[in-house]
Each structure stands twice: as structure tokens, then as C-alpha cells.
CSV table of N, CA, C and O in Angstrom, one decimal:
chain,number,residue,atom,x,y,z
A,1,MET,N,-4.5,3.4,2.3
A,1,MET,CA,-5.5,3.6,3.3
A,1,MET,C,-5.5,2.5,4.3
A,1,MET,O,-5.3,1.3,4.0
A,2,ALA,N,-5.8,2.9,5.5
A,2,ALA,CA,-5.8,1.9,6.6
A,2,ALA,C,-6.9,2.2,7.6
A,2,ALA,O,-7.2,3.4,7.8
A,3,LYS,N,-7.6,1.2,8.1
A,3,LYS,CA,-8.6,1.4,9.1
A,3,LYS,C,-8.5,0.2,10.0
A,3,LYS,O,-8.7,-0.9,9.6
A,4,ASN,N,-8.2,0.4,11.3
A,4,ASN,CA,-8.1,-0.6,12.3
A,4,ASN,C,-7.2,-1.8,11.7
A,4,ASN,O,-7.6,-3.0,11.8
A,5,ALA,N,-6.1,-1.5,11.3
A,5,ALA,CA,-5.2,-2.5,10.6
A,5,ALA,C,-4.0,-2.8,11.5
A,5,ALA,O,-2.9,-3.1,11.0
A,6,GLN,N,-4.1,-2.6,12.8
A,6,GLN,CA,-3.0,-2.8,13.8
A,6,GLN,C,-2.3,-4.2,13.5
A,6,GLN,O,-1.1,-4.2,13.6
A,7,LEU,N,-3.1,-5.2,13.2
A,7,LEU,CA,-2.5,-6.5,13.1
A,7,LEU,C,-1.6,-6.6,11.8
A,7,LEU,O,-0.7,-7.4,11.7
A,8,PHE,N,-1.9,-5.8,10.8
A,8,PHE,CA,-1.2,-6.0,9.5
A,8,PHE,C,-0.3,-4.9,9.1
A,8,PHE,O,0.7,-5.0,8.4
A,9,ILE,N,-0.5,-3.7,9.7
A,9,ILE,CA,0.2,-2.5,9.2
A,9,ILE,C,1.7,-2.6,9.4
A,9,ILE,O,2.5,-2.1,8.6
A,10,LYS,N,2.2,-3.2,10.5
A,10,LYS,CA,3.6,-3.3,10.7
A,10,LYS,C,4.3,-4.0,9.6
A,10,LYS,O,5.3,-3.6,9.1
A,11,ALA,N,3.8,-5.2,9.2
A,11,ALA,CA,4.4,-5.9,8.0
A,11,ALA,C,4.3,-5.1,6.7
A,11,ALA,O,5.2,-5.1,6.0
A,12,ALA,N,3.1,-4.5,6.5
A,12,ALA,CA,2.9,-3.7,5.3
A,12,ALA,C,4.0,-2.6,5.2
A,12,ALA,O,4.5,-2.3,4.1
A,13,VAL,N,4.2,-1.9,6.3
A,13,VAL,CA,5.1,-0.8,6.3
A,13,VAL,C,6.6,-1.3,6.2
A,13,VAL,O,7.4,-0.7,5.5
A,14,ARG,N,6.9,-2.3,7.0
A,14,ARG,CA,8.3,-2.8,6.9
A,14,ARG,C,8.7,-3.3,5.5
A,14,ARG,O,9.8,-3.2,5.1
A,15,CYS,N,7.7,-3.9,4.8
A,15,CYS,CA,8.1,-4.4,3.5
A,15,CYS,C,8.4,-3.3,2.5
A,15,CYS,O,8.9,-3.6,1.4
A,16,LEU,N,8.1,-2.1,2.9
A,16,LEU,CA,8.3,-0.9,2.0
A,16,LEU,C,9.6,-0.2,2.3
A,16,LEU,O,9.8,1.0,2.0
A,17,SER,N,10.5,-0.9,3.0
A,17,SER,CA,11.8,-0.2,3.4
A,17,SER,C,12.6,0.2,2.1
A,17,SER,O,13.5,1.0,2.3
A,18,TRP,N,12.2,-0.3,1.0
A,18,TRP,CA,13.0,0.1,-0.3
A,18,TRP,C,12.4,1.3,-1.0
A,18,TRP,O,13.0,1.7,-2.0
A,19,VAL,N,11.3,1.9,-0.5
A,19,VAL,CA,10.8,3.1,-1.1
A,19,VAL,C,11.4,4.3,-0.4
A,19,VAL,O,12.0,4.2,0.6
A,20,ASP,N,11.2,5.5,-1.0
A,20,ASP,CA,11.8,6.7,-0.5
A,20,ASP,C,11.0,7.3,0.7
A,20,ASP,O,11.5,7.8,1.6
A,21,ASN,N,9.7,7.2,0.6
A,21,ASN,CA,8.8,7.7,1.6
A,21,ASN,C,7.5,6.9,1.6
A,21,ASN,O,7.1,6.3,0.6
A,22,ILE,N,6.7,7.0,2.7
A,22,ILE,CA,5.4,6.4,2.8
A,22,ILE,C,4.4,7.4,3.2
A,22,ILE,O,4.6,8.2,4.1
A,23,TYR,N,3.3,7.4,2.5
A,23,TYR,CA,2.1,8.3,2.9
A,23,TYR,C,1.0,7.3,3.3
A,23,TYR,O,0.6,6.4,2.6
A,24,LEU,N,0.5,7.5,4.5
A,24,LEU,CA,-0.5,6.7,5.1
A,24,LEU,C,-1.7,7.5,5.4
A,24,LEU,O,-1.6,8.5,6.2
A,25,TYR,N,-2.9,7.1,4.8
A,25,TYR,CA,-4.1,7.8,5.2
A,25,TYR,C,-4.8,6.8,6.1
A,25,TYR,O,-5.2,5.7,5.8
A,26,ASP,N,-4.9,7.3,7.4
A,26,ASP,CA,-5.6,6.4,8.4
A,26,ASP,C,-7.1,6.9,8.5
A,26,ASP,O,-7.4,8.0,8.8
A,27,ASP,N,-8.0,6.0,8.1
A,27,ASP,CA,-9.4,6.2,8.0
A,27,ASP,C,-10.1,6.1,9.4
A,27,ASP,O,-11.0,5.3,9.6
A,28,ASN,N,-9.6,7.0,10.3
A,28,ASN,CA,-10.2,7.1,11.6
A,28,ASN,C,-10.2,5.8,12.4
A,28,ASN,O,-11.2,5.4,13.0
A,29,SER,N,-9.0,5.2,12.5
A,29,SER,CA,-8.9,3.9,13.2
A,29,SER,C,-9.1,4.1,14.7
A,29,SER,O,-8.8,5.2,15.3
A,30,SER,N,-9.6,3.1,15.4
A,30,SER,CA,-9.8,3.2,16.8
A,30,SER,C,-8.8,2.3,17.6
A,30,SER,O,-8.9,2.1,18.8
A,31,ASP,N,-7.8,1.7,16.8
A,31,ASP,CA,-6.8,0.9,17.4
A,31,ASP,C,-5.5,1.6,17.3
A,31,ASP,O,-5.4,2.8,17.0
A,32,ASP,N,-4.4,0.9,17.4
A,32,ASP,CA,-3.0,1.5,17.3
A,32,ASP,C,-2.4,1.4,15.9
A,32,ASP,O,-1.2,1.2,15.8
A,33,THR,N,-3.2,1.5,14.9
A,33,THR,CA,-2.7,1.4,13.5
A,33,THR,C,-1.6,2.4,13.3
A,33,THR,O,-0.5,2.0,12.8
A,34,VAL,N,-1.8,3.6,13.6
A,34,VAL,CA,-0.8,4.7,13.3
A,34,VAL,C,0.4,4.5,14.2
A,34,VAL,O,1.5,4.6,13.7
A,35,LYS,N,0.3,4.2,15.4
A,35,LYS,CA,1.4,3.9,16.3
A,35,LYS,C,2.3,2.8,15.8
A,35,LYS,O,3.5,2.9,15.7
A,36,GLU,N,1.7,1.7,15.4
A,36,GLU,CA,2.4,0.6,14.8
A,36,GLU,C,3.1,0.9,13.5
A,36,GLU,O,4.2,0.5,13.2
A,37,ALA,N,2.4,1.7,12.7
A,37,ALA,CA,3.0,2.2,11.4
A,37,ALA,C,4.3,3.0,11.7
A,37,ALA,O,5.3,2.8,11.1
A,38,TYR,N,4.2,3.9,12.6
A,38,TYR,CA,5.4,4.7,13.0
A,38,TYR,C,6.5,3.9,13.5
A,38,TYR,O,7.7,4.0,13.1
A,39,ASN,N,6.2,2.9,14.4
A,39,ASN,CA,7.2,2.0,14.9
A,39,ASN,C,7.9,1.1,13.9
A,39,ASN,O,9.0,0.7,14.1
A,40,ALA,N,7.2,0.8,12.8
A,40,ALA,CA,7.7,-0.1,11.8
A,40,ALA,C,8.4,0.6,10.7
A,40,ALA,O,9.2,0.0,9.9
A,41,ALA,N,8.3,1.9,10.6
A,41,ALA,CA,8.8,2.7,9.4
A,41,ALA,C,10.3,2.8,9.5
A,41,ALA,O,10.9,3.2,10.5
A,42,HIS,N,11.0,2.4,8.3
A,42,HIS,CA,12.4,2.6,8.2
A,42,HIS,C,12.7,3.7,7.2
A,42,HIS,O,13.9,4.0,6.9
A,43,VAL,N,11.7,4.4,6.7
A,43,VAL,CA,11.8,5.5,5.8
A,43,VAL,C,10.8,6.6,6.3
A,43,VAL,O,9.9,6.3,7.1
A,44,PRO,N,11.0,7.8,5.9
A,44,PRO,CA,10.0,8.8,6.3
A,44,PRO,C,8.6,8.5,6.1
A,44,PRO,O,8.2,8.0,5.0
A,45,LEU,N,7.8,8.6,7.1
A,45,LEU,CA,6.3,8.3,7.0
A,45,LEU,C,5.5,9.5,7.3
A,45,LEU,O,5.7,10.2,8.3
A,46,ILE,N,4.6,9.9,6.4
A,46,ILE,CA,3.7,11.0,6.5
A,46,ILE,C,2.3,10.3,6.8
A,46,ILE,O,1.9,9.5,6.0
A,47,VAL,N,1.7,10.7,7.8
A,47,VAL,CA,0.4,10.2,8.2
A,47,VAL,C,-0.7,11.3,8.1
A,47,VAL,O,-0.5,12.4,8.7
A,48,GLU,N,-1.8,11.0,7.4
A,48,GLU,CA,-2.9,11.9,7.5
A,48,GLU,C,-4.0,11.1,8.2
A,48,GLU,O,-4.4,10.0,7.8
A,49,GLU,N,-4.5,11.6,9.3
A,49,GLU,CA,-5.6,11.0,10.0
A,49,GLU,C,-6.9,11.5,9.6
A,49,GLU,O,-7.2,12.7,9.8
A,50,GLY,N,-7.7,10.7,9.0
A,50,GLY,CA,-9.0,11.1,8.5
A,50,GLY,C,-9.9,11.5,9.7
A,50,GLY,O,-9.8,11.0,10.8
A,51,GLN,N,-10.8,12.4,9.4
A,51,GLN,CA,-11.7,12.9,10.4
A,51,GLN,C,-13.2,12.6,10.2
A,51,GLN,O,-14.0,12.9,11.0
A,52,GLU,N,-13.4,11.9,9.1
A,52,GLU,CA,-14.8,11.5,8.8
A,52,GLU,C,-15.3,10.4,9.7
A,52,GLU,O,-14.6,9.5,10.1
A,53,GLU,N,-16.6,10.5,10.0
A,53,GLU,CA,-17.2,9.5,10.9
A,53,GLU,C,-17.4,8.2,10.1
A,53,GLU,O,-17.1,7.1,10.6
A,54,LEU,N,-17.9,8.3,8.9
A,54,LEU,CA,-18.2,7.1,8.1
A,54,LEU,C,-16.9,6.6,7.4
A,54,LEU,O,-16.1,7.4,7.0
A,55,PRO,N,-16.7,5.3,7.4
A,55,PRO,CA,-15.5,4.8,6.7
A,55,PRO,C,-15.5,5.1,5.2
A,55,PRO,O,-16.5,5.3,4.6
A,56,ALA,N,-14.3,5.0,4.7
A,56,ALA,CA,-14.1,5.3,3.2
A,56,ALA,C,-15.0,4.5,2.3
A,56,ALA,O,-15.6,5.0,1.4
A,57,PHE,N,-15.2,3.2,2.7
A,57,PHE,CA,-16.1,2.4,1.9
A,57,PHE,C,-17.5,2.8,1.8
A,57,PHE,O,-18.2,2.6,0.8
A,58,GLU,N,-18.0,3.5,2.9
A,58,GLU,CA,-19.3,4.0,2.9
A,58,GLU,C,-19.4,5.4,2.3
A,58,GLU,O,-20.4,5.8,1.8
A,59,ARG,N,-18.3,6.2,2.3
A,59,ARG,CA,-18.3,7.5,1.7
A,59,ARG,C,-18.1,7.5,0.2
A,59,ARG,O,-18.3,8.5,-0.4
A,60,GLY,N,-17.6,6.4,-0.3
A,60,GLY,CA,-17.3,6.2,-1.7
A,60,GLY,C,-15.8,5.9,-1.8
A,60,GLY,O,-15.0,6.9,-1.8
A,61,GLU,N,-15.4,4.7,-1.9
A,61,GLU,CA,-14.0,4.3,-1.9
A,61,GLU,C,-13.2,4.9,-3.1
A,61,GLU,O,-12.1,5.4,-2.9
A,62,MET,N,-13.8,5.0,-4.3
A,62,MET,CA,-13.1,5.6,-5.4
A,62,MET,C,-12.8,7.1,-5.1
A,62,MET,O,-11.7,7.5,-5.4
A,63,ARG,N,-13.7,7.8,-4.6
A,63,ARG,CA,-13.5,9.2,-4.3
A,63,ARG,C,-12.4,9.4,-3.2
A,63,ARG,O,-11.5,10.2,-3.4
A,64,VAL,N,-12.4,8.6,-2.2
A,64,VAL,CA,-11.4,8.6,-1.1
A,64,VAL,C,-10.1,8.2,-1.7
A,64,VAL,O,-9.0,8.8,-1.4
A,65,ARG,N,-10.0,7.1,-2.5
A,65,ARG,CA,-8.7,6.7,-3.0
A,65,ARG,C,-8.1,7.8,-3.9
A,65,ARG,O,-6.9,8.0,-3.9
A,66,ASN,N,-9.0,8.4,-4.7
A,66,ASN,CA,-8.5,9.5,-5.6
A,66,ASN,C,-7.9,10.6,-4.8
A,66,ASN,O,-6.9,11.2,-5.1
A,67,TYR,N,-8.6,10.9,-3.7
A,67,TYR,CA,-8.1,12.0,-2.7
A,67,TYR,C,-6.7,11.6,-2.2
A,67,TYR,O,-5.8,12.3,-2.1
A,68,VAL,N,-6.6,10.3,-1.8
A,68,VAL,CA,-5.4,9.8,-1.2
A,68,VAL,C,-4.2,9.9,-2.2
A,68,VAL,O,-3.1,10.3,-1.9
A,69,ILE,N,-4.5,9.5,-3.4
A,69,ILE,CA,-3.5,9.5,-4.5
A,69,ILE,C,-3.0,11.0,-4.7
A,69,ILE,O,-1.8,11.2,-4.8
A,70,GLU,N,-4.0,11.9,-4.8
A,70,GLU,CA,-3.7,13.3,-5.0
A,70,GLU,C,-2.8,13.8,-3.9
A,70,GLU,O,-1.8,14.5,-4.1
A,71,GLN,N,-3.2,13.5,-2.7
A,71,GLN,CA,-2.4,14.0,-1.5
A,71,GLN,C,-1.0,13.4,-1.4
A,71,GLN,O,-0.1,14.0,-1.1
A,72,ALA,N,-0.9,12.1,-1.8
A,72,ALA,CA,0.4,11.4,-1.7
A,72,ALA,C,1.3,12.0,-2.7
A,72,ALA,O,2.5,12.3,-2.4
A,73,PHE,N,0.9,12.3,-3.9
A,73,PHE,CA,1.7,13.0,-4.9
A,73,PHE,C,2.2,14.4,-4.4
A,73,PHE,O,3.3,14.7,-4.6
A,74,LYS,N,1.2,15.1,-3.9
A,74,LYS,CA,1.5,16.4,-3.4
A,74,LYS,C,2.5,16.4,-2.2
A,74,LYS,O,3.4,17.2,-2.2
A,75,ARG,N,2.3,15.6,-1.3
A,75,ARG,CA,3.0,15.6,0.0
A,75,ARG,C,4.3,14.9,-0.1
A,75,ARG,O,5.3,15.1,0.7
A,76,LEU,N,4.5,13.9,-1.0
A,76,LEU,CA,5.7,13.1,-1.1
A,76,LEU,C,6.6,13.7,-2.2
A,76,LEU,O,7.8,13.3,-2.3
A,77,TYR,N,6.1,14.6,-3.1
A,77,TYR,CA,6.9,15.1,-4.2
A,77,TYR,C,7.5,14.0,-5.0
A,77,TYR,O,8.7,14.0,-5.3
A,78,CYS,N,6.7,13.0,-5.4
A,78,CYS,CA,7.2,11.8,-6.1
A,78,CYS,C,6.8,11.7,-7.5
A,78,CYS,O,5.9,12.4,-7.9
A,79,ASP,N,7.6,11.0,-8.3
A,79,ASP,CA,7.3,10.7,-9.7
A,79,ASP,C,6.6,9.4,-9.9
A,79,ASP,O,5.8,9.3,-10.8
A,80,VAL,N,6.8,8.5,-9.0
A,80,VAL,CA,6.2,7.2,-9.0
A,80,VAL,C,5.5,6.9,-7.7
A,80,VAL,O,6.1,7.1,-6.6
A,81,LEU,N,4.3,6.5,-7.7
A,81,LEU,CA,3.5,6.2,-6.5
A,81,LEU,C,3.1,4.7,-6.6
A,81,LEU,O,2.5,4.3,-7.6
A,82,ILE,N,3.3,4.0,-5.5
A,82,ILE,CA,2.9,2.6,-5.4
A,82,ILE,C,1.8,2.5,-4.4
A,82,ILE,O,1.9,2.9,-3.3
A,83,LEU,N,0.6,2.1,-4.9
A,83,LEU,CA,-0.6,2.0,-4.0
A,83,LEU,C,-0.6,0.6,-3.4
A,83,LEU,O,-0.6,-0.4,-4.0
A,84,VAL,N,-0.5,0.6,-2.0
A,84,VAL,CA,-0.5,-0.6,-1.3
A,84,VAL,C,-1.5,-0.5,-0.2
A,84,VAL,O,-1.5,0.5,0.6
A,85,ASP,N,-2.4,-1.4,-0.1
A,85,ASP,CA,-3.4,-1.4,1.0
A,85,ASP,C,-2.7,-1.8,2.3
A,85,ASP,O,-1.6,-2.4,2.3
A,86,SER,N,-3.3,-1.6,3.4
A,86,SER,CA,-2.6,-1.9,4.7
A,86,SER,C,-2.5,-3.3,5.0
A,86,SER,O,-1.8,-3.7,5.9
A,87,ASP,N,-3.1,-4.2,4.2
A,87,ASP,CA,-3.0,-5.6,4.4
A,87,ASP,C,-2.2,-6.3,3.2
A,87,ASP,O,-2.4,-7.5,3.0
A,88,GLU,N,-1.4,-5.5,2.5
A,88,GLU,CA,-0.7,-6.0,1.4
A,88,GLU,C,0.8,-5.9,1.6
A,88,GLU,O,1.3,-4.9,2.2
A,89,LEU,N,1.6,-6.8,1.1
A,89,LEU,CA,3.0,-6.8,1.1
A,89,LEU,C,3.6,-6.7,-0.3
A,89,LEU,O,3.1,-7.3,-1.2
A,90,MET,N,4.6,-5.8,-0.4
A,90,MET,CA,5.2,-5.7,-1.7
A,90,MET,C,6.7,-6.0,-1.6
A,90,MET,O,7.4,-5.5,-0.7
A,91,SER,N,7.2,-6.8,-2.4
A,91,SER,CA,8.6,-7.3,-2.4
A,91,SER,C,9.5,-6.2,-2.9
A,91,SER,O,9.2,-5.4,-3.8
A,92,LYS,N,10.7,-6.1,-2.3
A,92,LYS,CA,11.8,-5.2,-2.8
A,92,LYS,C,12.2,-5.6,-4.2
A,92,LYS,O,12.8,-4.8,-4.9
A,93,ASN,N,11.9,-6.8,-4.6
A,93,ASN,CA,12.2,-7.3,-6.0
A,93,ASN,C,11.4,-6.5,-7.0
A,93,ASN,O,11.7,-6.6,-8.2
A,94,LEU,N,10.4,-5.8,-6.6
A,94,LEU,CA,9.6,-5.0,-7.5
A,94,LEU,C,10.4,-3.7,-8.0
A,94,LEU,O,10.1,-3.2,-9.1
A,95,LYS,N,11.3,-3.2,-7.2
A,95,LYS,CA,11.9,-2.0,-7.5
A,95,LYS,C,12.6,-2.0,-8.9
A,95,LYS,O,12.4,-1.1,-9.7
A,96,PRO,N,13.5,-3.0,-9.2
A,96,PRO,CA,14.1,-3.0,-10.5
A,96,PRO,C,13.1,-3.2,-11.6
A,96,PRO,O,13.2,-2.7,-12.7
A,97,VAL,N,12.0,-3.9,-11.4
A,97,VAL,CA,11.0,-4.1,-12.4
A,97,VAL,C,10.3,-2.8,-12.7
A,97,VAL,O,10.1,-2.4,-13.9
A,98,ILE,N,10.0,-2.0,-11.6
A,98,ILE,CA,9.4,-0.7,-11.8
A,98,ILE,C,10.3,0.2,-12.5
A,98,ILE,O,9.9,0.9,-13.5
A,99,LEU,N,11.5,0.3,-12.1
A,99,LEU,CA,12.5,1.2,-12.8
A,99,LEU,C,12.7,0.8,-14.3
A,99,LEU,O,12.7,1.7,-15.1
A,100,GLU,N,12.8,-0.4,-14.5
A,100,GLU,CA,12.9,-0.9,-15.9
A,100,GLU,C,11.7,-0.5,-16.8
A,100,GLU,O,11.8,0.0,-17.9
A,101,ALA,N,10.5,-0.8,-16.2
A,101,ALA,CA,9.3,-0.5,-16.9
A,101,ALA,C,9.2,1.0,-17.2
A,101,ALA,O,8.8,1.4,-18.3
A,102,PHE,N,9.5,1.9,-16.2
A,102,PHE,CA,9.3,3.3,-16.5
A,102,PHE,C,10.4,3.9,-17.3
A,102,PHE,O,10.4,5.1,-17.6
A,103,SER,N,11.4,3.1,-17.6
A,103,SER,CA,12.5,3.6,-18.5
A,103,SER,C,11.9,3.7,-20.0
A,103,SER,O,12.5,4.3,-20.8
A,104,ASP,N,10.8,3.0,-20.2
A,104,ASP,CA,10.2,3.0,-21.5
A,104,ASP,C,9.2,4.2,-21.5
A,104,ASP,O,8.2,4.2,-20.7
A,105,PRO,N,9.4,5.2,-22.3
A,105,PRO,CA,8.5,6.4,-22.3
A,105,PRO,C,7.0,6.1,-22.7
A,105,PRO,O,6.2,6.9,-22.4
A,106,LYS,N,6.8,4.9,-23.2
A,106,LYS,CA,5.4,4.6,-23.6
A,106,LYS,C,4.6,4.0,-22.4
A,106,LYS,O,3.4,3.9,-22.5
A,107,ILE,N,5.3,3.7,-21.3
A,107,ILE,CA,4.6,3.2,-20.1
A,107,ILE,C,4.4,4.3,-19.1
A,107,ILE,O,5.4,5.0,-18.7
A,108,ASP,N,3.2,4.4,-18.6
A,108,ASP,CA,2.9,5.4,-17.6
A,108,ASP,C,2.3,4.8,-16.3
A,108,ASP,O,2.0,5.5,-15.4
A,109,SER,N,2.0,3.5,-16.3
A,109,SER,CA,1.5,2.9,-15.2
A,109,SER,C,1.7,1.4,-15.2
A,109,SER,O,1.9,0.8,-16.3
A,110,LEU,N,1.7,0.8,-14.1
A,110,LEU,CA,1.9,-0.7,-14.0
A,110,LEU,C,0.8,-1.2,-13.0
A,110,LEU,O,0.4,-0.5,-12.1
A,111,CYS,N,0.5,-2.5,-13.2
A,111,CYS,CA,-0.5,-3.1,-12.3
A,111,CYS,C,0.1,-4.5,-12.0
A,111,CYS,O,0.4,-5.3,-12.9
A,112,PHE,N,0.1,-4.8,-10.7
A,112,PHE,CA,0.5,-6.2,-10.3
A,112,PHE,C,-0.7,-6.7,-9.6
A,112,PHE,O,-1.3,-6.1,-8.7
A,113,SER,N,-1.0,-8.0,-9.9
A,113,SER,CA,-2.1,-8.6,-9.2
A,113,SER,C,-1.7,-9.2,-7.9
A,113,SER,O,-0.5,-9.5,-7.7
A,114,THR,N,-2.6,-9.2,-6.9
A,114,THR,CA,-2.2,-9.7,-5.6
A,114,THR,C,-3.2,-10.8,-5.2
A,114,THR,O,-4.3,-10.9,-5.7
A,115,TRP,N,-2.7,-11.7,-4.4
A,115,TRP,CA,-3.5,-12.8,-3.8
A,115,TRP,C,-3.6,-12.6,-2.3
A,115,TRP,O,-2.7,-12.2,-1.7
A,116,HIS,N,-4.8,-12.8,-1.8
A,116,HIS,CA,-5.0,-12.8,-0.4
A,116,HIS,C,-5.3,-14.2,0.1
A,116,HIS,O,-6.2,-14.8,-0.4
A,117,LEU,N,-4.4,-14.7,0.9
A,117,LEU,CA,-4.7,-16.1,1.5
A,117,LEU,C,-4.8,-15.9,3.0
A,117,LEU,O,-3.9,-15.3,3.6
A,118,TYR,N,-5.8,-16.4,3.5
A,118,TYR,CA,-6.0,-16.4,5.0
A,118,TYR,C,-7.0,-17.4,5.4
A,118,TYR,O,-7.8,-17.9,4.7
A,119,ASP,N,-6.8,-17.7,6.7
A,119,ASP,CA,-7.8,-18.5,7.4
A,119,ASP,C,-8.2,-17.8,8.7
A,119,ASP,O,-7.8,-16.6,8.8
A,120,ARG,N,-8.8,-18.4,9.6
A,120,ARG,CA,-9.2,-17.7,10.8
A,120,ARG,C,-8.1,-17.3,11.7
A,120,ARG,O,-8.2,-16.4,12.5
A,121,GLN,N,-6.9,-17.9,11.5
A,121,GLN,CA,-5.8,-17.6,12.4
A,121,GLN,C,-4.6,-17.0,11.8
A,121,GLN,O,-3.7,-16.4,12.4
A,122,ARG,N,-4.5,-17.2,10.4
A,122,ARG,CA,-3.3,-16.7,9.7
A,122,ARG,C,-3.7,-15.9,8.5
A,122,ARG,O,-4.7,-16.2,7.9
A,123,TYR,N,-2.8,-14.9,8.2
A,123,TYR,CA,-3.1,-14.1,7.0
A,123,TYR,C,-1.8,-14.1,6.2
A,123,TYR,O,-0.8,-13.6,6.8
A,124,VAL,N,-1.8,-14.5,5.0
A,124,VAL,CA,-0.6,-14.4,4.1
A,124,VAL,C,-1.0,-13.7,2.9
A,124,VAL,O,-2.0,-13.9,2.3
A,125,HIS,N,-0.1,-12.8,2.4
A,125,HIS,CA,-0.4,-12.0,1.3
A,125,HIS,C,0.8,-11.9,0.4
A,125,HIS,O,1.9,-11.6,0.9
A,126,PHE,N,0.7,-12.1,-0.9
A,126,PHE,CA,1.9,-12.0,-1.7
A,126,PHE,C,1.4,-11.6,-3.1
A,126,PHE,O,0.3,-11.6,-3.4
A,127,TRP,N,2.4,-11.2,-4.0
A,127,TRP,CA,2.0,-10.8,-5.3
A,127,TRP,C,2.4,-11.8,-6.3
A,127,TRP,O,3.3,-12.6,-6.1
A,128,GLU,N,1.7,-11.8,-7.4
A,128,GLU,CA,2.0,-12.8,-8.5
A,128,GLU,C,1.9,-12.0,-9.8
A,128,GLU,O,1.1,-11.1,-9.9
A,129,THR,N,2.6,-12.5,-10.8
A,129,THR,CA,2.5,-11.8,-12.1
A,129,THR,C,3.1,-12.8,-13.2
A,129,THR,O,3.8,-13.7,-12.8
A,130,HIS,N,2.9,-12.4,-14.4
A,130,HIS,CA,3.6,-13.1,-15.5
A,130,HIS,C,4.5,-12.0,-16.1
A,130,HIS,O,4.1,-10.9,-16.3
A,131,MET,N,5.7,-12.4,-16.3
A,131,MET,CA,6.7,-11.5,-16.9
A,131,MET,C,7.6,-12.2,-17.8
A,131,MET,O,8.2,-13.3,-17.4
A,132,ASN,N,7.8,-11.7,-19.0
A,132,ASN,CA,8.7,-12.3,-19.9
A,132,ASN,C,8.4,-13.8,-20.1
A,132,ASN,O,9.3,-14.6,-20.2
A,133,GLY,N,7.1,-14.1,-20.1
A,133,GLY,CA,6.7,-15.5,-20.3
A,133,GLY,C,6.9,-16.4,-19.1
A,133,GLY,O,6.6,-17.6,-19.2
A,134,LEU,N,7.2,-15.8,-17.9
A,134,LEU,CA,7.4,-16.6,-16.7
A,134,LEU,C,6.3,-16.2,-15.7
A,134,LEU,O,5.9,-15.1,-15.6
A,135,TYR,N,5.9,-17.2,-14.9
A,135,TYR,CA,4.9,-17.0,-13.9
A,135,TYR,C,5.7,-16.8,-12.6
A,135,TYR,O,6.5,-17.6,-12.2
A,136,LEU,N,5.5,-15.6,-11.9
A,136,LEU,CA,6.3,-15.3,-10.8
A,136,LEU,C,5.4,-15.1,-9.5
A,136,LEU,O,4.4,-14.5,-9.6
A,137,ILE,N,5.8,-15.6,-8.4
A,137,ILE,CA,5.2,-15.4,-7.1
A,137,ILE,C,6.3,-15.0,-6.1
A,137,ILE,O,7.3,-15.6,-6.1
A,138,ASP,N,6.0,-14.0,-5.3
A,138,ASP,CA,6.9,-13.6,-4.3
A,138,ASP,C,6.1,-13.6,-3.0
A,138,ASP,O,5.1,-13.1,-2.8
């Protein structure tokens, strides 16, 4: 989901060049979020532009997220869905981790924690996790 994420969406979309497709739900942005997403995409990008007046957070974020997940699975015809907010970056180093994890039939979902670091002029976002006894940050 994205809303008025023009400043971040380009980086978020570019870092996903290792996925097969991207589904973007634009929550009625008034800036160039969608245009920037299209310009940054290196893989097929499907955009759904929301028509609701109230933002997702006021309509019920869980309900809207569930809708987005359902639509992404339907429209992308995918087996694995990675949920990334418009201000998050995901490393291509995650792909082998994801593939290895899902090779185990007992695993049906993964969760990676993220850190948001920002001040008034800069915004940096990366993921961190513990894996095989090691602390990893990308």
C-alpha cells in the first residue's frame, strides 16, 4: 500500500527487481507516487488506484491490507507474496532465504523484522534478522 509516497516509492520498487511482479495499491495519492513507481519498475507492475476518500488507516488498516493481499494473489497468480510497504526496502539476498525456507513443507510463512531509521532530512530503512545463530543486517 502507498499513499503520497513519491519520495520513497522509487527506492522501494527498484529494490524489488528480483521479484517476478509487483502489485501496488495506491491509496488515493495526491502526488506522483504511481508515476514514480512505473518509472522505477524493472518488472511488471500492476497498480490498483483506490477510490476511497478516507485513507486506509481510517477505514481499517487490517481490512484494507487483507483486501490488498487477496487482490495481489489473484492478479499476480503467485505462490509466494512478499508484503512491502512503500517506505521499505528488501534486499535481493532474501530470495535464496525465501526459496530455502519454502522448500520445507512445514513452513507456510516467513516474517522479517524491519528497522526504520530517519531524521528530518534523511530516511534509511533496512531489514534485520537472526538466522542460523547469526545476527544479520542488510
